[in-house]
Coordinates of C-alpha atoms and ligand atoms in Angstrom, one line a residue:
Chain A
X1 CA 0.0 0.0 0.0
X2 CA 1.6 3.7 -0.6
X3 CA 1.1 5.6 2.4
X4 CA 0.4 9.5 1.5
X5 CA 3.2 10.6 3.9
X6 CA 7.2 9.3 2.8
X7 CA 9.1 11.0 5.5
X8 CA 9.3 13.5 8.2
X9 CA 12.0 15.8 8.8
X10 CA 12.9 17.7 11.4
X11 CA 14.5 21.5 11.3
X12 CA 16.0 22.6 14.9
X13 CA 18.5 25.3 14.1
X14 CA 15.8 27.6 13.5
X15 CA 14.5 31.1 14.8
X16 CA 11.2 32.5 14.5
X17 CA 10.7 36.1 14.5
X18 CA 7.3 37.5 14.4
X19 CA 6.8 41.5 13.2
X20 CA 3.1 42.4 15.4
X21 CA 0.4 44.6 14.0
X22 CA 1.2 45.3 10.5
X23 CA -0.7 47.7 8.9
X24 CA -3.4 45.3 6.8
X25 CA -2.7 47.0 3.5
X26 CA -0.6 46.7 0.4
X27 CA 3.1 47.0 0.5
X28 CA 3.6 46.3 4.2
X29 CA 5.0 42.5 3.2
X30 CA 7.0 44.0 0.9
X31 CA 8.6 46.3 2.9
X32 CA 9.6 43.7 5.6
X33 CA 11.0 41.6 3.5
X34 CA 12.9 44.1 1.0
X35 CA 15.1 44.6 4.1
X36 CA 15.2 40.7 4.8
X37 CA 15.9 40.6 1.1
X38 CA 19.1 43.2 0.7
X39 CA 20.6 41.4 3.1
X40 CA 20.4 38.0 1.8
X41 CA 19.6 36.1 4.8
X42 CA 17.4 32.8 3.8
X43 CA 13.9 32.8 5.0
X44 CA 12.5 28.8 5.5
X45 CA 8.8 29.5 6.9
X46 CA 6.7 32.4 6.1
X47 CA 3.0 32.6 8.0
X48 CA 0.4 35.2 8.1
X49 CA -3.2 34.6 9.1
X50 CA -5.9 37.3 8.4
X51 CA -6.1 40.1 9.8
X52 CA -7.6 42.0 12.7
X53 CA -9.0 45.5 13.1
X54 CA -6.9 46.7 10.0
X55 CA -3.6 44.9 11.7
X56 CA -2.3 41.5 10.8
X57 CA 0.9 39.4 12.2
X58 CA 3.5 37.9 10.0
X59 CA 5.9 35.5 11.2
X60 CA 8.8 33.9 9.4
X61 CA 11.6 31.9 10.6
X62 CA 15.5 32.1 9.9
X63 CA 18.5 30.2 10.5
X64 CA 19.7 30.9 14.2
X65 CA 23.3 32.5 13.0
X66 CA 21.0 34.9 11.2
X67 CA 18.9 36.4 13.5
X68 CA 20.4 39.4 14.8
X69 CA 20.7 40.3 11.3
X70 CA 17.1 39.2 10.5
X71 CA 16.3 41.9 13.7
X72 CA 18.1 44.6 12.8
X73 CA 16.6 45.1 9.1
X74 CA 13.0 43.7 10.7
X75 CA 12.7 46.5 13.2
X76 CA 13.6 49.4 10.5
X77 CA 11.2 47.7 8.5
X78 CA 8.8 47.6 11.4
X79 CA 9.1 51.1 12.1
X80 CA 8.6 52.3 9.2
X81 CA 5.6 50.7 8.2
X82 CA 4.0 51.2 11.8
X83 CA 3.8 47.8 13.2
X84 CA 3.3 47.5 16.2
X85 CA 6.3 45.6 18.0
X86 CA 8.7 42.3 16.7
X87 CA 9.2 39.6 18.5
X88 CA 11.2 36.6 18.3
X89 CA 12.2 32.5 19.8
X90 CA 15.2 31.2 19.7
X91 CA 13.8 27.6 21.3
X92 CA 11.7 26.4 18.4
X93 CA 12.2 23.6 15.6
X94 CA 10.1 22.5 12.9
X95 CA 8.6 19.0 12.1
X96 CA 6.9 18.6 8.6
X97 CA 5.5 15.2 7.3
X98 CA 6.8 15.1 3.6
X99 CA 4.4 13.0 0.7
X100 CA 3.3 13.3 -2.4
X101 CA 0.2 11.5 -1.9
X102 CA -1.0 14.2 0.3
X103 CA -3.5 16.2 -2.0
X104 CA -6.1 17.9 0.4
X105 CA -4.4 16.7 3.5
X106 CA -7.3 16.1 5.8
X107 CA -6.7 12.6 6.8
X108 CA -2.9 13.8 6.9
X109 CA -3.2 16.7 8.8
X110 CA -5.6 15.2 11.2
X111 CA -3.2 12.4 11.7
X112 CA 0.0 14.7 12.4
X113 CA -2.2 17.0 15.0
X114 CA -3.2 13.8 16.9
X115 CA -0.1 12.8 16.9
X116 CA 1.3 15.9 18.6
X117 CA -1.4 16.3 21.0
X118 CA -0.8 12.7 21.9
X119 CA 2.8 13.1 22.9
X120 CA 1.3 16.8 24.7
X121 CA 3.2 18.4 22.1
X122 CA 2.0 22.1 21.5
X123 CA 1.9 23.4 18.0
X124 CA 2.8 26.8 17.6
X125 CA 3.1 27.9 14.1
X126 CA 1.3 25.8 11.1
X127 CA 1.9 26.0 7.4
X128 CA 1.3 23.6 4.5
X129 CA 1.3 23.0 0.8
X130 CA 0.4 19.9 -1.1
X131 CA 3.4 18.0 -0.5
X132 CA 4.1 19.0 3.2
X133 CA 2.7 20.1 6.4
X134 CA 4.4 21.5 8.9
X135 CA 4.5 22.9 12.2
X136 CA 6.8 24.9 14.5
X137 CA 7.0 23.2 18.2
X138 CA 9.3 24.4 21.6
X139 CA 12.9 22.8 20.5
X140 CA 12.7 20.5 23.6
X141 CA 10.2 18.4 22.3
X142 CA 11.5 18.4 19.0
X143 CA 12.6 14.6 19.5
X144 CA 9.3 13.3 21.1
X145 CA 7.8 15.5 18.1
X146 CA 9.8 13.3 15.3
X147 CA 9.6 10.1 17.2
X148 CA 5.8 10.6 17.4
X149 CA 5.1 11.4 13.8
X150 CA 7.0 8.7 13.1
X151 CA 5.1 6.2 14.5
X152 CA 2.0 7.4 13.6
X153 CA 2.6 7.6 10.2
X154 CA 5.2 4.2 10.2
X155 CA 8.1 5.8 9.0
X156 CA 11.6 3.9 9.8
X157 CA 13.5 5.7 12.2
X158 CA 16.9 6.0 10.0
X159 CA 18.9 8.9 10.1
X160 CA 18.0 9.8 6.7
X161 CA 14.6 10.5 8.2
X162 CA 15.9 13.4 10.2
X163 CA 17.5 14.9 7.2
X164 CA 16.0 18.9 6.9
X165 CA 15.2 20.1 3.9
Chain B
X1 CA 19.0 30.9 -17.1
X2 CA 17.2 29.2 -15.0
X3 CA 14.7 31.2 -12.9
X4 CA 13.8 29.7 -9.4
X5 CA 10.1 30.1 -10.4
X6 CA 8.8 27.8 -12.7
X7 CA 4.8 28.3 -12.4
X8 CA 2.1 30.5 -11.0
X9 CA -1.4 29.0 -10.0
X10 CA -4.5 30.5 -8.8
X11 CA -6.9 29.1 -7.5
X12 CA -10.5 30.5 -7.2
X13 CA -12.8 27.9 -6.0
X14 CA -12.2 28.8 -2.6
X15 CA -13.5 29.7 0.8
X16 CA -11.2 30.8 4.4
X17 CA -12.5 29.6 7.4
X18 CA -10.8 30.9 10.5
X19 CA -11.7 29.7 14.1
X20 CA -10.3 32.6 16.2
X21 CA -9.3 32.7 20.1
X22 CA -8.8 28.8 20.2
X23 CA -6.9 27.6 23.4
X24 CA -3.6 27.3 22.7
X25 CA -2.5 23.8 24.3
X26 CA -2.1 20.5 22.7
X27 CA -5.2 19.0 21.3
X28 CA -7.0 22.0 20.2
X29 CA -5.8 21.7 15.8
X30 CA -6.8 18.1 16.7
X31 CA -10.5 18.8 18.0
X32 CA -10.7 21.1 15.0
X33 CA -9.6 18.7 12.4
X34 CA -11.1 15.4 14.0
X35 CA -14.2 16.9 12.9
X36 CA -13.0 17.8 9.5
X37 CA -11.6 14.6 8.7
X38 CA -14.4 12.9 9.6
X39 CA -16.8 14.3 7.0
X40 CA -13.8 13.9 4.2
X41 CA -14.0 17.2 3.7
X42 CA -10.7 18.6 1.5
X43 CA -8.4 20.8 2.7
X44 CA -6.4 23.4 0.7
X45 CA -4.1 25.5 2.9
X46 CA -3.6 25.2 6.6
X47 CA -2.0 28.7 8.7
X48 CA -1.6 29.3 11.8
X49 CA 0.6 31.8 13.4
X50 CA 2.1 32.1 17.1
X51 CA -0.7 32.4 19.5
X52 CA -1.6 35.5 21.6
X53 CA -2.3 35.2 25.4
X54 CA -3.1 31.6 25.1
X55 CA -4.9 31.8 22.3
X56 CA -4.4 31.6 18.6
X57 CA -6.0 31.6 15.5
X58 CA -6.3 28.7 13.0
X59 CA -7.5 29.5 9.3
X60 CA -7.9 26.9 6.4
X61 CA -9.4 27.2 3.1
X62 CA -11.9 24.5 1.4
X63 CA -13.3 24.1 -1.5
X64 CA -17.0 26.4 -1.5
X65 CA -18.6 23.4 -2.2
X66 CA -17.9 22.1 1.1
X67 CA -18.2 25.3 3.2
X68 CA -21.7 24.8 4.7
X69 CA -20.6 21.0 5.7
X70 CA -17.0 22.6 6.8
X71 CA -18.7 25.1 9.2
X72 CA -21.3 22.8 10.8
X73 CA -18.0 20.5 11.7
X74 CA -15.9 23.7 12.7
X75 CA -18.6 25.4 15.1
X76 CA -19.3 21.9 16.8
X77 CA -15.4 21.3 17.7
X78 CA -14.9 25.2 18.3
X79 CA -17.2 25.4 21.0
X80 CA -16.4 21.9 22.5
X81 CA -12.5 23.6 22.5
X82 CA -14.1 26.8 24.0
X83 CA -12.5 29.0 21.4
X84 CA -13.7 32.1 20.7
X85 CA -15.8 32.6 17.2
X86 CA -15.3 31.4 13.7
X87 CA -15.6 33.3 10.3
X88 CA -15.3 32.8 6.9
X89 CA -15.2 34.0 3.6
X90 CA -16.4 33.3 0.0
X91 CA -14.8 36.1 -2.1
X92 CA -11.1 34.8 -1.9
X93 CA -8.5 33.3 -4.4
X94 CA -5.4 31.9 -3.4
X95 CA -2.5 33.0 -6.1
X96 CA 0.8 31.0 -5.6
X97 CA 4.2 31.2 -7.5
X98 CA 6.1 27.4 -7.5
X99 CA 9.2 26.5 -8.1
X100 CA 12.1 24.1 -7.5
X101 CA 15.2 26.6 -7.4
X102 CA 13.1 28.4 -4.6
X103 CA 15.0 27.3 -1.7
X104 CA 15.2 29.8 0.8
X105 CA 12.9 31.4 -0.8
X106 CA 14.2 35.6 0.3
X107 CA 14.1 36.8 -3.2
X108 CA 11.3 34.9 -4.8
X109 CA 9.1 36.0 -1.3
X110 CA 9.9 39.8 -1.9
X111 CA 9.3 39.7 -5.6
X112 CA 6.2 38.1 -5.3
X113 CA 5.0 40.9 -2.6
X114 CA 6.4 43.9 -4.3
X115 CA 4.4 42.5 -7.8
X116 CA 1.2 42.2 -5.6
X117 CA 2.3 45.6 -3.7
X118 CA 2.5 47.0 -7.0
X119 CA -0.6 46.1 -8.5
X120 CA -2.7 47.3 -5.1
X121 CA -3.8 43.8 -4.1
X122 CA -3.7 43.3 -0.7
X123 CA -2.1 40.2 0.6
X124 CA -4.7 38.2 3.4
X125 CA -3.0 35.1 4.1
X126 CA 0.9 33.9 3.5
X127 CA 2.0 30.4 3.7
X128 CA 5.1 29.3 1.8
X129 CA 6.8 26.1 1.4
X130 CA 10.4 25.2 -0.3
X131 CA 9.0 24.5 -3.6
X132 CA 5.6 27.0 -3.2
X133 CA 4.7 30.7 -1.9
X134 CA 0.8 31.1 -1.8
X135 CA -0.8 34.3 -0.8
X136 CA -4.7 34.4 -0.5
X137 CA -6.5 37.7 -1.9
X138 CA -9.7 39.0 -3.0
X139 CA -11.4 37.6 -5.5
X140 CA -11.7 40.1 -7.9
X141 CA -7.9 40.7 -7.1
X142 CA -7.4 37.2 -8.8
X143 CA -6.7 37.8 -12.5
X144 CA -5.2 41.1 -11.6
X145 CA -3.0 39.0 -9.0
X146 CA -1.8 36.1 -11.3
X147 CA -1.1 38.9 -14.3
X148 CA 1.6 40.8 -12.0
X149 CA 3.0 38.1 -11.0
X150 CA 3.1 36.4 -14.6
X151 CA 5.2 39.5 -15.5
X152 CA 7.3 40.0 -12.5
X153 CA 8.6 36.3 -13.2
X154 CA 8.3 36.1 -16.7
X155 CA 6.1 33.5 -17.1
X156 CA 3.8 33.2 -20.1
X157 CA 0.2 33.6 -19.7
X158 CA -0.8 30.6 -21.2
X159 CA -3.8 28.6 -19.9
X160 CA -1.4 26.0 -18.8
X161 CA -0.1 28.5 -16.2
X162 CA -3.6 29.0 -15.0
X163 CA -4.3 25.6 -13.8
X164 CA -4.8 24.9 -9.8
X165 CA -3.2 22.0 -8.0
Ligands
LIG201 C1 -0.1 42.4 6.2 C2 0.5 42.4 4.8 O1 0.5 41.1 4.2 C3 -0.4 43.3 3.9 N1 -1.7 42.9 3.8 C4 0.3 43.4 2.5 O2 -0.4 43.1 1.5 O3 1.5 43.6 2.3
LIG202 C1 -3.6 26.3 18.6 C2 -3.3 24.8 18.5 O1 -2.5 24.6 17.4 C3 -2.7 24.2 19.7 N1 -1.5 24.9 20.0 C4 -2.4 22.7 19.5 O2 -1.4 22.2 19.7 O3 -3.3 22.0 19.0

């Protein structure tokens, strides 16, 4: 049988900064990420949920040697565009089940939640496309996090399975 | 050359549904998606950003076919959680530029913002993968959307380009 899900992988040297309050309109994404941009520094994980009276939160994450980079042009950005603060943690990975069979990943993304909840793993950050879903957790339970998904989804646990990609 | 961006995709056949103010502790998504899953609804993109005061948001888009059947599961599961409301919306499009050279994705990300800052669209929703960025925008945004960002990667506008996946 061809399971839907093919692998998971696990991300830990990874920082997630989060600019608050954004001005809802066009060209505040840009701007962020212009500065991000001009300096190069490599983005993995970019989230933003709706909106909120007129103000909207966008998170991304960045390599942990890149951070205080990632701040610096972040908070010019911020300022300019009138966001409301930035934020950022330092303690996070990311675990992402990988497959191509995962077309409208219900049953997939039902299976990957219950298996977090099940090892009382919180999910902070989700994101997902066709062929992956992932989701950013505290870096301490990063392990239980992989081991979990694992099981539940009967991957082998080689280390090519902890490969990040 | 070879750009990083090989496609762009829209996809109009589309509804968000957002369930707002939901606890933020393991087993919430899973309440949420239990329900889903259950009714084999599809799911097209999952975001969720870091929570608030121990709360967070969780938005997902499903086909509008399904969005009466989505909400009935949704409302059940958000008051069982104790979150706080859900909405939704018809008049969305999700617009995504794909691509295998995309890996850390800095440059595409700004381009694609700065083609959609350009053109006035406002941005509602980010999720991104290694291989995908998808932004969700108004509706009549849509064609407007997908043009800009036809030109800004120079893809043709053929009705190949235009098919969702
Ligand atoms: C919040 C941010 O994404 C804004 N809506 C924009 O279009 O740039
Ligand atoms: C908000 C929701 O994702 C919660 N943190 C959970 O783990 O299920």
């Amino acid at each position: 049988e061809t399971s839907p899900v093919s692998g998971a992988t696990l991300t830990r040297d990874e920082a997630r900064v989060t600019v608050h309050g954004v001005p809802d309109v066009p060209g505040t994404s840009l701007e962020i990420f212009s500065g991000i941009a001009a300096r190069k520094i490599s983005i993995d994980m970019i989230v933003q949920n709706v909106g909120r009276h007129g103000r909207a939160d966008i998170s991304f994450s960045v390599p942990t040697s890149e951070l205080s980079a990632t701040l610096e042009a972040v908070r010019e950005a911020a300022e300019r565009i009138g966001a409301e603060r930035v934020t950022y943690d330092q303690d996070v990975a990311k675990v992402s089940v990988v497959g191509l069979g995962m077309a409208k990943q219900t049953g997939v993304a039902h299976q990957m939640f219950r298996a977090l909840a099940d090892a009382d793993v919180n999910i902070q950050m989700i994101t997902t496309s066709e062929i992956k879903i992932s989701a950013l957790v505290a870096r301490d339970a990063a392990q239980t996090a992989l081991r979990t998904v694992h099981r539940v989804f009967n991957l082998e646990s080689t280390p090519s399975d902890a490969k990040s990609w």
